Short mmCIF file of C-alpha atoms in Angstrom, two decimals:
data_model
loop_
_atom_site.label_atom_id
_atom_site.label_comp_id
_atom_site.label_asym_id
_atom_site.label_seq_id
_atom_site.Cartn_x
_atom_site.Cartn_y
_atom_site.Cartn_z
CA UNK T 1 -7.55 -33.46 -15.44
CA UNK T 2 -4.93 -32.23 -13.02
CA UNK T 3 -5.74 -28.92 -11.38
CA UNK T 4 -2.12 -27.94 -10.89
CA UNK T 5 0.91 -29.07 -12.76
CA UNK T 6 4.34 -27.83 -11.77
CA UNK T 7 7.25 -29.14 -13.79
CA UNK T 8 11.00 -28.79 -13.38
CA UNK T 9 10.82 -25.60 -11.36
CA UNK T 10 14.12 -23.97 -10.52
CA UNK T 11 14.60 -20.85 -8.46
CA UNK T 12 17.65 -19.18 -6.98
CA UNK T 13 18.13 -16.12 -4.84
CA UNK T 14 21.57 -14.93 -5.87
CA UNK T 15 23.83 -17.94 -5.62
CA UNK T 16 21.51 -19.79 -3.31
CA UNK T 17 19.50 -22.45 -5.12
CA UNK T 18 16.19 -22.58 -3.29
CA UNK T 19 14.32 -24.87 -5.66
CA UNK T 20 16.22 -27.47 -7.64
CA UNK T 21 14.04 -29.07 -10.25
CA UNK T 22 10.72 -29.58 -8.50
CA UNK T 23 7.73 -31.23 -10.15
CA UNK T 24 4.33 -31.71 -8.55
CA UNK T 25 0.95 -32.62 -9.99
CA UNK T 26 -2.21 -32.10 -7.98
CA UNK T 27 -5.43 -33.74 -9.10
CA UNK T 28 -8.95 -32.59 -8.52
CA UNK T 29 -10.15 -33.19 -4.97
CA UNK T 30 -6.69 -34.08 -3.77
CA UNK T 31 -5.23 -32.73 -0.54
CA UNK T 32 -1.45 -32.48 -0.66
CA UNK T 33 0.65 -31.51 2.34
CA UNK T 34 4.18 -30.27 1.96
CA UNK T 35 6.36 -30.75 5.01
CA UNK T 36 10.02 -30.20 5.65
CA UNK T 37 12.47 -28.16 7.68
CA UNK T 38 12.56 -24.36 7.55
CA UNK T 39 14.50 -23.14 4.57
CA UNK T 40 13.75 -26.25 2.54
CA UNK T 41 11.96 -24.21 -0.13
CA UNK T 42 8.34 -25.08 0.71
CA UNK T 43 7.16 -21.50 0.98
CA UNK T 44 9.14 -20.41 -2.07
CA UNK T 45 7.50 -23.19 -4.05
CA UNK T 46 4.10 -21.95 -2.95
CA UNK T 47 5.02 -18.37 -3.80
CA UNK T 48 6.15 -19.46 -7.26
CA UNK T 49 2.92 -21.38 -7.79
CA UNK T 50 0.84 -18.38 -6.72
CA UNK T 51 2.82 -16.01 -8.95
CA UNK T 52 4.12 -13.96 -6.04
CA UNK T 53 7.60 -15.00 -7.07
CA UNK T 54 8.87 -15.58 -10.60
CA UNK T 55 10.53 -18.88 -11.38
CA UNK T 56 13.90 -19.07 -13.10
CA UNK T 57 12.89 -22.16 -15.05
CA UNK T 58 9.96 -24.51 -15.25
CA UNK T 59 6.37 -24.79 -16.34
CA UNK T 60 3.22 -24.00 -14.44
CA UNK T 61 -0.23 -25.06 -15.60
CA UNK T 62 -3.63 -24.57 -13.96
CA UNK T 63 -6.56 -26.68 -15.12
CA UNK T 64 -4.97 -27.04 -18.55
CA UNK T 65 -4.23 -23.32 -18.83
CA UNK T 66 -0.51 -22.59 -19.12
CA UNK T 67 0.67 -19.87 -16.72
CA UNK T 68 4.37 -20.26 -17.39
CA UNK T 69 6.37 -22.33 -19.83
CA UNK T 70 9.83 -22.63 -21.34
CA UNK T 71 10.75 -21.29 -24.74
CA UNK T 72 14.26 -22.57 -25.30
CA UNK T 73 16.09 -21.56 -22.17
CA UNK T 74 13.76 -18.62 -21.44
CA UNK T 75 10.77 -18.77 -19.17
CA UNK T 76 7.59 -17.12 -20.46
CA UNK T 77 4.62 -16.06 -18.40
CA UNK T 78 1.07 -15.87 -19.74
CA UNK T 79 -0.11 -12.40 -20.76
CA UNK T 80 -3.30 -12.44 -18.77
CA UNK T 81 -2.14 -13.64 -15.40
CA UNK T 82 -5.35 -12.53 -13.70
CA UNK T 83 -7.17 -15.25 -15.57
CA UNK T 84 -4.74 -17.67 -13.92
CA UNK T 85 -5.10 -15.98 -10.51
CA UNK T 86 -8.81 -16.71 -10.75
CA UNK T 87 -8.01 -20.41 -10.54
CA UNK T 88 -6.34 -20.42 -7.16
CA UNK T 89 -6.62 -18.91 -3.71
CA UNK T 90 -3.92 -18.41 -1.11
CA UNK T 91 -4.17 -18.33 2.66
CA UNK T 92 -1.22 -16.54 4.22
CA UNK T 93 0.51 -17.35 7.44
CA UNK T 94 -0.30 -13.91 8.86
CA UNK T 95 -3.75 -13.64 7.24
CA UNK T 96 -3.12 -10.34 5.42
CA UNK T 97 -6.71 -9.26 5.77
CA UNK T 98 -7.51 -5.70 4.75
CA UNK T 99 -7.78 -3.94 8.12
CA UNK T 100 -9.88 -1.03 6.85
CA UNK T 101 -12.55 -3.35 5.42
CA UNK T 102 -15.19 -5.04 7.51
CA UNK T 103 -15.23 -8.84 7.47
CA UNK T 104 -17.97 -9.02 4.86
CA UNK T 105 -16.24 -6.39 2.71
CA UNK T 106 -13.00 -8.38 2.91
CA UNK T 107 -14.90 -11.30 1.40
CA UNK T 108 -17.07 -9.53 -1.14
CA UNK T 109 -14.85 -6.80 -2.52
CA UNK T 110 -12.66 -8.85 -4.84
CA UNK T 111 -15.51 -10.98 -6.28
CA UNK T 112 -17.46 -7.78 -7.00
CA UNK T 113 -14.73 -5.39 -8.13
CA UNK T 114 -12.28 -7.87 -9.68
CA UNK T 115 -14.47 -10.71 -10.93
CA UNK T 116 -17.35 -8.32 -11.64
CA UNK T 117 -19.89 -10.75 -10.25
CA UNK T 118 -23.36 -9.67 -9.22
CA UNK T 119 -23.17 -7.84 -5.92
CA UNK T 120 -26.26 -9.29 -4.32
CA UNK T 121 -25.52 -12.91 -5.06
CA UNK T 122 -21.91 -12.45 -3.93
CA UNK T 123 -23.16 -11.08 -0.61
CA UNK T 124 -25.51 -14.01 -0.19
CA UNK T 125 -22.77 -16.52 -0.95
CA UNK T 126 -20.31 -14.81 1.37
CA UNK T 127 -22.80 -14.85 4.22
CA UNK T 128 -23.16 -18.59 3.72
CA UNK T 129 -19.38 -18.93 3.71
CA UNK T 130 -19.10 -17.02 6.97
CA UNK T 131 -21.73 -19.23 8.55
CA UNK T 132 -19.71 -22.23 7.46
CA UNK T 133 -16.63 -20.74 9.11
CA UNK T 134 -18.62 -20.18 12.31
CA UNK T 135 -18.42 -16.43 11.91
CA UNK T 136 -21.95 -15.40 10.98
CA UNK T 137 -22.05 -12.89 13.83
CA UNK T 138 -18.82 -11.22 12.71
CA UNK T 139 -20.00 -9.87 9.35
CA UNK T 140 -19.68 -6.22 10.33
CA UNK T 141 -16.69 -6.60 12.62
CA UNK T 142 -13.25 -5.34 11.61
CA UNK T 143 -10.30 -7.72 11.51
CA UNK T 144 -8.64 -6.00 14.49
CA UNK T 145 -11.60 -7.02 16.65
CA UNK T 146 -11.10 -10.72 15.93
CA UNK T 147 -8.81 -13.35 17.41
CA UNK T 148 -6.04 -14.81 15.27
CA UNK T 149 -8.03 -17.95 14.66
CA UNK T 150 -11.07 -15.97 13.58
CA UNK T 151 -8.95 -13.79 11.30
CA UNK T 152 -7.46 -16.86 9.68
CA UNK T 153 -10.93 -18.29 9.11
CA UNK T 154 -11.98 -15.00 7.52
CA UNK T 155 -8.97 -15.19 5.24
CA UNK T 156 -9.91 -18.75 4.25
CA UNK T 157 -13.42 -17.51 3.51
CA UNK T 158 -11.99 -14.60 1.51
CA UNK T 159 -10.02 -17.04 -0.64
CA UNK T 160 -13.06 -19.30 -1.08
CA UNK T 161 -15.27 -16.37 -2.09
CA UNK T 162 -13.30 -16.20 -5.34
CA UNK T 163 -14.43 -19.75 -6.14
CA UNK T 164 -10.93 -21.07 -6.78
CA UNK T 165 -10.21 -24.48 -8.28
CA UNK T 166 -7.39 -24.96 -5.81
CA UNK T 167 -6.53 -23.47 -2.45
CA UNK T 168 -2.99 -22.99 -1.14
CA UNK T 169 -2.14 -22.64 2.54
CA UNK T 170 1.20 -21.21 3.61
CA UNK T 171 1.69 -22.41 7.18
CA UNK T 172 -1.84 -21.33 8.09
CA UNK T 173 -1.49 -22.01 11.81
CA UNK T 174 2.09 -20.97 12.51
CA UNK T 175 1.00 -17.66 14.05
CA UNK T 176 -1.63 -19.27 16.29
CA UNK T 177 -1.64 -20.83 19.73
CA UNK T 178 -2.69 -24.51 19.99
CA UNK T 179 -6.30 -23.72 20.85
CA UNK T 180 -6.78 -21.38 17.88
CA UNK T 181 -4.83 -23.77 15.67
CA UNK T 182 -7.48 -26.37 16.40
CA UNK T 183 -10.36 -24.24 15.17
CA UNK T 184 -8.56 -23.37 11.92
CA UNK T 185 -7.55 -26.97 11.26
CA UNK T 186 -11.15 -28.02 11.82
CA UNK T 187 -12.22 -25.71 9.01
CA UNK T 188 -9.54 -27.03 6.67
CA UNK T 189 -10.54 -30.59 7.52
CA UNK T 190 -14.12 -29.73 6.67
CA UNK T 191 -12.99 -28.43 3.27
CA UNK T 192 -11.00 -31.61 2.70
CA UNK T 193 -14.13 -33.64 3.41
CA UNK T 194 -15.93 -31.58 0.79
CA UNK T 195 -13.24 -32.53 -1.72
CA UNK T 196 -11.72 -29.10 -2.07
CA UNK T 197 -8.39 -29.36 -3.89
CA UNK T 198 -5.73 -28.07 -1.51
CA UNK T 199 -1.98 -27.75 -1.12
CA UNK T 200 -0.96 -27.16 2.47
CA UNK T 201 2.49 -26.17 3.63
CA UNK T 202 2.53 -27.00 7.30
CA UNK T 203 4.52 -27.88 10.38
CA UNK T 204 1.49 -29.58 11.94
CA UNK T 205 2.55 -33.18 11.36
CA UNK T 206 -0.40 -34.89 12.95
CA UNK T 207 -2.75 -32.69 10.96
CA UNK T 208 -0.91 -33.41 7.71
CA UNK T 209 -1.17 -37.08 8.55
CA UNK T 210 -4.89 -36.89 9.20
CA UNK T 211 -6.05 -34.68 6.38
CA UNK T 212 -3.82 -35.39 3.37
CA UNK T 213 -4.16 -37.79 0.49
CA UNK T 214 -0.49 -37.27 -0.23
CA UNK T 215 2.42 -35.96 1.79
CA UNK T 216 5.51 -34.45 0.20
CA UNK T 217 8.70 -34.12 2.18
CA UNK T 218 11.01 -31.41 0.92
CA UNK T 219 14.53 -30.65 1.99
CA UNK T 220 17.20 -28.40 0.57
CA UNK T 221 15.18 -27.51 -2.53
CA UNK T 222 14.28 -31.00 -3.65
CA UNK T 223 11.42 -33.42 -3.06
CA UNK T 224 13.04 -36.09 -0.95
CA UNK T 225 10.08 -38.37 -0.58
CA UNK T 226 6.37 -38.45 -1.23
CA UNK T 227 3.48 -40.82 -0.76
CA UNK T 228 0.37 -41.46 1.28
CA UNK T 229 0.54 -40.32 4.91
CA UNK T 230 0.95 -43.96 5.95
CA UNK T 231 3.92 -44.39 3.65
CA UNK T 232 5.70 -41.19 4.63
CA UNK T 233 4.93 -41.14 8.34
CA UNK T 234 4.89 -44.85 9.03
CA UNK T 235 7.30 -46.19 6.52
CA UNK T 236 9.74 -43.58 5.31
CA UNK T 237 12.50 -45.05 3.20
CA UNK T 238 14.78 -42.04 3.01
CA UNK T 239 17.25 -41.41 5.83
CA UNK T 240 16.65 -37.65 5.81
CA UNK T 241 12.89 -38.12 6.06
CA UNK T 242 13.28 -40.50 8.98
CA UNK T 243 15.61 -38.10 10.72
CA UNK T 244 13.20 -35.19 10.25
CA UNK T 245 10.14 -37.14 11.35
CA UNK T 246 11.88 -38.66 14.35
CA UNK T 247 11.51 -35.26 16.03
CA UNK T 248 7.74 -35.53 15.69
CA UNK T 249 7.22 -39.21 16.34
CA UNK T 250 8.76 -39.05 19.78
CA UNK V 1 -6.76 54.22 14.76
CA UNK V 2 -8.99 52.28 17.09
CA UNK V 3 -9.01 48.53 17.50
CA UNK V 4 -12.16 47.87 15.49
CA UNK V 5 -10.80 49.78 12.49
CA UNK V 6 -7.61 47.73 12.70
CA UNK V 7 -9.56 44.50 12.84
CA UNK V 8 -11.71 45.49 9.87
CA UNK V 9 -8.67 46.49 7.82
CA UNK V 10 -6.86 43.29 8.67
CA UNK V 11 -9.96 41.20 7.91
CA UNK V 12 -9.67 42.52 4.35
CA UNK V 13 -6.35 40.70 4.12
CA UNK V 14 -7.77 37.64 5.79
CA UNK V 15 -9.51 36.65 2.54
CA UNK V 16 -6.14 36.63 0.81
CA UNK V 17 -4.60 34.64 3.65
CA UNK V 18 -7.37 32.09 3.17
CA UNK V 19 -6.80 32.12 -0.59
CA UNK V 20 -3.12 31.24 -0.12
CA UNK V 21 -4.03 28.59 2.42
CA UNK V 22 -6.75 26.78 0.50
CA UNK V 23 -5.15 27.04 -2.93
CA UNK V 24 -1.85 25.75 -1.56
CA UNK V 25 -3.61 22.74 -0.05
CA UNK V 26 -5.63 22.17 -3.19
CA UNK V 27 -2.49 21.92 -5.32
CA UNK V 28 0.14 20.61 -2.93
CA UNK V 29 -1.78 17.65 -1.49
CA UNK V 30 -2.21 15.85 -4.85
CA UNK V 31 1.09 17.15 -6.23
CA UNK V 32 2.84 15.73 -3.17
CA UNK V 33 1.44 12.26 -3.98
CA UNK V 34 2.74 12.48 -7.54
CA UNK V 35 6.15 13.58 -6.25
CA UNK V 36 6.15 10.75 -3.68
CA UNK V 37 5.41 8.19 -6.38
CA UNK V 38 8.13 9.61 -8.65
CA UNK V 39 10.51 9.54 -5.70
CA UNK V 40 9.74 5.83 -5.29
CA UNK V 41 10.09 5.11 -9.00
CA UNK V 42 12.24 2.10 -9.77
CA UNK V 43 13.65 4.02 -12.73
CA UNK V 44 16.79 5.48 -11.14
CA UNK V 45 17.06 8.81 -13.05
CA UNK V 46 13.48 9.72 -12.10
CA UNK V 47 13.90 8.96 -8.41
CA UNK V 48 17.28 10.72 -8.29
CA UNK V 49 16.02 13.90 -9.95
CA UNK V 50 12.93 13.94 -7.73
CA UNK V 51 15.10 13.45 -4.68
CA UNK V 52 17.26 16.39 -5.75
CA UNK V 53 14.25 18.69 -6.17
CA UNK V 54 12.86 17.69 -2.79
CA UNK V 55 16.21 18.38 -1.14
CA UNK V 56 16.44 21.83 -2.73
CA UNK V 57 12.87 22.77 -1.79
CA UNK V 58 13.25 21.56 1.75
CA UNK V 59 16.79 22.85 2.09
CA UNK V 60 16.21 26.48 1.14
CA UNK V 61 14.01 29.04 2.93
CA UNK V 62 10.41 29.35 1.76
CA UNK V 63 10.99 33.12 1.79
CA UNK V 64 13.73 32.73 -0.79
CA UNK V 65 11.51 30.52 -2.94
CA UNK V 66 8.74 33.12 -2.79
CA UNK V 67 11.14 35.79 -4.01
CA UNK V 68 12.56 33.49 -6.69
CA UNK V 69 9.17 32.56 -8.12
CA UNK V 70 7.79 36.12 -7.93
CA UNK V 71 10.77 38.08 -9.27
CA UNK V 72 12.90 35.36 -10.84
CA UNK V 73 11.20 35.34 -14.27
CA UNK V 74 11.60 39.11 -14.54
CA UNK V 75 15.31 39.10 -13.73
CA UNK V 76 15.95 36.16 -16.02
CA UNK V 77 14.19 37.97 -18.87
CA UNK V 78 16.28 41.10 -18.23
CA UNK V 79 19.47 39.06 -18.38
CA UNK V 80 18.28 37.26 -21.49
CA UNK V 81 17.49 40.54 -23.21
CA UNK V 82 21.00 41.84 -22.46
CA UNK V 83 22.52 38.71 -23.96
CA UNK V 84 20.18 39.00 -26.91
CA UNK V 85 21.39 42.56 -27.51
CA UNK V 86 25.07 41.63 -27.29
CA UNK V 87 24.85 38.57 -29.52
CA UNK V 88 22.17 39.90 -31.82
CA UNK V 89 19.67 37.08 -31.35
CA UNK V 90 16.91 39.40 -32.35
CA UNK V 91 14.58 38.30 -29.58
CA UNK V 92 13.05 40.33 -26.79
CA UNK V 93 11.39 38.92 -23.70
CA UNK V 94 8.70 41.08 -22.18
CA UNK V 95 8.21 39.48 -18.80
CA UNK V 96 7.30 41.75 -15.92
CA UNK V 97 6.55 40.97 -12.33
CA UNK V 98 3.04 39.59 -12.40
CA UNK V 99 0.41 42.07 -11.21
CA UNK V 100 -1.60 39.47 -9.36
CA UNK V 101 0.94 38.22 -6.87
CA UNK V 102 -1.38 35.46 -5.76
CA UNK V 103 -0.23 33.35 -8.70
CA UNK V 104 3.52 33.27 -7.90
CA UNK V 105 2.79 33.09 -4.17
CA UNK V 106 0.58 30.02 -4.58
CA UNK V 107 3.06 28.41 -6.99
CA UNK V 108 5.89 28.85 -4.49
CA UNK V 109 3.80 27.61 -1.56
CA UNK V 110 2.41 24.67 -3.53
CA UNK V 111 5.76 23.31 -4.68
CA UNK V 112 7.33 23.88 -1.29
CA UNK V 113 4.54 22.13 0.58
CA UNK V 114 4.28 19.40 -2.04
CA UNK V 115 7.84 18.38 -1.27
CA UNK V 116 7.06 18.14 2.44
CA UNK V 117 3.84 16.25 1.79
CA UNK V 118 5.74 13.97 -0.61
CA UNK V 119 8.05 12.86 2.16
CA UNK V 120 5.11 12.31 4.50
CA UNK V 121 3.33 10.22 1.86
CA UNK V 122 6.52 8.30 1.25
CA UNK V 123 6.87 7.46 4.93
CA UNK V 124 3.27 6.23 4.87
CA UNK V 125 3.73 4.18 1.72
CA UNK V 126 6.89 2.60 3.07
CA UNK V 127 5.23 1.68 6.33
CA UNK V 128 2.70 -0.51 4.51
CA UNK V 129 3.35 -4.22 5.05
CA UNK V 130 4.19 -6.06 1.84
CA UNK V 131 1.49 -8.62 2.72
CA UNK V 132 -1.21 -6.10 1.80
CA UNK V 133 0.16 -5.86 -1.72
CA UNK V 134 0.53 -9.62 -1.97
CA UNK V 135 -2.99 -10.32 -0.74
CA UNK V 136 -4.35 -7.84 -3.28
CA UNK V 137 -2.26 -9.35 -6.06
CA UNK V 138 -3.42 -12.90 -5.35
CA UNK V 139 -7.03 -11.70 -5.34
CA UNK V 140 -6.46 -10.23 -8.79
CA UNK V 141 -6.73 -6.51 -8.00
CA UNK V 142 -5.13 -4.35 -10.67
CA UNK V 143 -2.26 -2.03 -9.71
CA UNK V 144 -4.58 0.97 -9.68
CA UNK V 145 -7.29 -0.83 -7.70
CA UNK V 146 -4.69 -1.99 -5.19
CA UNK V 147 -3.44 1.54 -4.72
CA UNK V 148 -6.82 3.27 -4.56
CA UNK V 149 -8.76 0.68 -2.54
CA UNK V 150 -6.21 -1.09 -0.38
CA UNK V 151 -3.09 1.02 0.04
CA UNK V 152 -4.14 4.68 -0.10
CA UNK V 153 -6.92 4.55 2.53
CA UNK V 154 -4.54 2.91 4.98
CA UNK V 155 -1.73 5.32 4.14
CA UNK V 156 -4.01 8.32 4.74
CA UNK V 157 -4.98 6.94 8.09
CA UNK V 158 -1.33 6.49 9.03
CA UNK V 159 -0.08 9.91 7.93
CA UNK V 160 -2.99 12.07 9.06
CA UNK V 161 -1.27 13.34 12.24
CA UNK V 162 1.80 14.42 10.26
CA UNK V 163 -0.39 16.06 7.63
CA UNK V 164 -2.27 17.99 10.32
CA UNK V 165 1.06 19.21 11.62
CA UNK V 166 2.01 20.46 8.18
CA UNK V 167 -1.37 22.16 7.64
CA UNK V 168 -1.10 24.01 10.95
CA UNK V 169 2.35 25.22 9.90
CA UNK V 170 0.94 26.35 6.57
CA UNK V 171 -1.61 28.60 8.30
CA UNK V 172 1.23 30.46 9.97
CA UNK V 173 3.50 30.33 6.94
CA UNK V 174 0.98 32.29 4.85
CA UNK V 175 2.36 35.34 6.67
CA UNK V 176 5.54 34.80 4.69
CA UNK V 177 3.81 36.31 1.66
CA UNK V 178 4.70 39.72 3.10
CA UNK V 179 8.21 39.27 1.62
CA UNK V 180 6.76 39.87 -1.84
CA UNK V 181 4.31 42.48 -0.48
CA UNK V 182 1.23 40.41 -1.17
CA UNK V 183 -1.55 42.15 0.75
CA UNK V 184 -2.55 39.29 3.03
CA UNK V 185 -3.47 39.81 6.65
CA UNK V 186 -0.01 39.88 8.16
CA UNK V 187 1.32 42.29 5.51
CA UNK V 188 -1.53 44.69 6.28
CA UNK V 189 -0.99 44.25 9.99
CA UNK V 190 2.65 45.11 9.61
CA UNK V 191 1.82 48.21 7.60
CA UNK V 192 -0.63 49.40 10.26
CA UNK V 193 1.90 48.65 12.98
CA UNK V 194 4.50 50.75 11.18
CA UNK V 195 2.24 53.69 10.42
CA UNK V 196 0.63 53.76 13.85
CA UNK V 197 3.74 52.76 15.78
CA UNK V 198 1.58 50.25 17.58
CA UNK V 199 2.11 46.68 18.66
CA UNK V 200 -1.63 45.92 18.67
CA UNK V 201 -1.86 44.73 15.02
CA UNK V 202 0.57 41.90 15.82
CA UNK V 203 -1.60 40.83 18.73
CA UNK V 204 -4.63 40.89 16.45
CA UNK V 205 -2.73 38.82 13.84
CA UNK V 206 -1.70 36.33 16.53
CA UNK V 207 -5.32 35.91 17.63
CA UNK V 208 -6.44 35.47 14.00
CA UNK V 209 -3.89 32.70 13.36
CA UNK V 210 -4.64 31.01 16.63
CA UNK V 211 -8.39 30.88 15.98
CA UNK V 212 -7.81 29.69 12.42
CA UNK V 213 -5.58 26.89 13.66
CA UNK V 214 -7.93 25.96 16.48
CA UNK V 215 -10.63 25.40 13.87
CA UNK V 216 -8.25 23.41 11.65
CA UNK V 217 -7.17 21.22 14.56
CA UNK V 218 -10.79 20.61 15.52
CA UNK V 219 -11.69 19.53 11.98
CA UNK V 220 -8.62 17.32 11.58
CA UNK V 221 -9.31 15.66 14.90
CA UNK V 222 -12.83 14.85 13.70
CA UNK V 223 -11.44 13.35 10.48
CA UNK V 224 -8.86 11.34 12.43
CA UNK V 225 -11.58 10.02 14.72
CA UNK V 226 -13.77 9.05 11.79
CA UNK V 227 -10.92 6.91 10.46
CA UNK V 228 -9.89 5.26 13.68
CA UNK V 229 -12.54 2.55 13.57
CA UNK V 230 -9.75 0.03 13.08
CA UNK V 231 -6.30 -0.37 14.57
CA UNK V 232 -3.28 -0.80 12.37
#
């Protein structure tokens, strides 16, 4: 079964059409990268999928559960959206950790107070997650004491603590220097190897090439081209894709 | 009258000064949050009306508000009774000036300070990055959980210095209750000063307020320190 199904999504801000009829299906264990120039609608698509933005038209389904659908020309959203939010996690470009919570509290609070899971087992699981992120000594630290790369790894752990079926990344390394970028990408790569379903919006072309099962190139609110990394990076058929990638292949 | 007698007499009023101070804080701090949230309401009429009330309360002297709340009801009832007589409504309002002036004094102080606190809260709420709300939303926090667990603690941290400022002002503003002859410390001090033609009671009052505020500042500094374990 597909984990995420987006169909015919349209979204405008005023008279500016940001998304023009976008459809994407993501299967279990698949890693999909979305690349494209700034302003192409990648982030808006992610924000629509994560319910931070409402779509004008389209359907959105998570693991067979409809989150949004069309009734005639009207879009309808599911009543219990939190049930849908349980299915996905989102890693923000600027982390958005809660600065007044310690690292471990950042991870455990939502599973305990939102998902109402057992406190002790959540703590145990979160400690394991932190170890996996290479942050076992940072449990009691506060986000302000961490480097950008560490903060981003905490935010990945925070998303994973909710046990999502799919994880979204919105330019997870854009705020980081190359060295810190490396440590975050390593963690994402590790997740990919574990067959975590992920959708990654990124400007890191070589990373997208290395980690993805499928690469989607978006421009001007439409999907211009998609395929395996080899197809898109090595063998792009569309002029616009070639032009965009030529800046990276130099 | 010697100094110690003066101090003892003025200490009698100090209890009432404290009553104004603590009761005003007790009511105005939460009321200010409600006002701030109404002010930020997306429903235009609510935010407009709230804005108007804040502008009136901040734009007129506290002294005037004290007089209005203390004597206003009485004068309105007198006027209403006159009208009732002329037009034969057959109703009679028996509203006097309340015997316990603490009630109108605290009401006036509380609504006045609530409007100042409301604007401080609003500045704090508006300084919160939208990412905090979004992160909470994606994690499934309810609106109330988001506000209580994520937003409010950070807002308090941000506005604490401004709140301290306002609290220090309140200590001194309690002396304003003399306008409605509420027997707090400053009113008594003034009476002694008049009857004894002495400046000393004012000096005593000054020392009282200064010590009170020194204690307040000390406590608020401790609270601020206890919250500064993270940087914004």
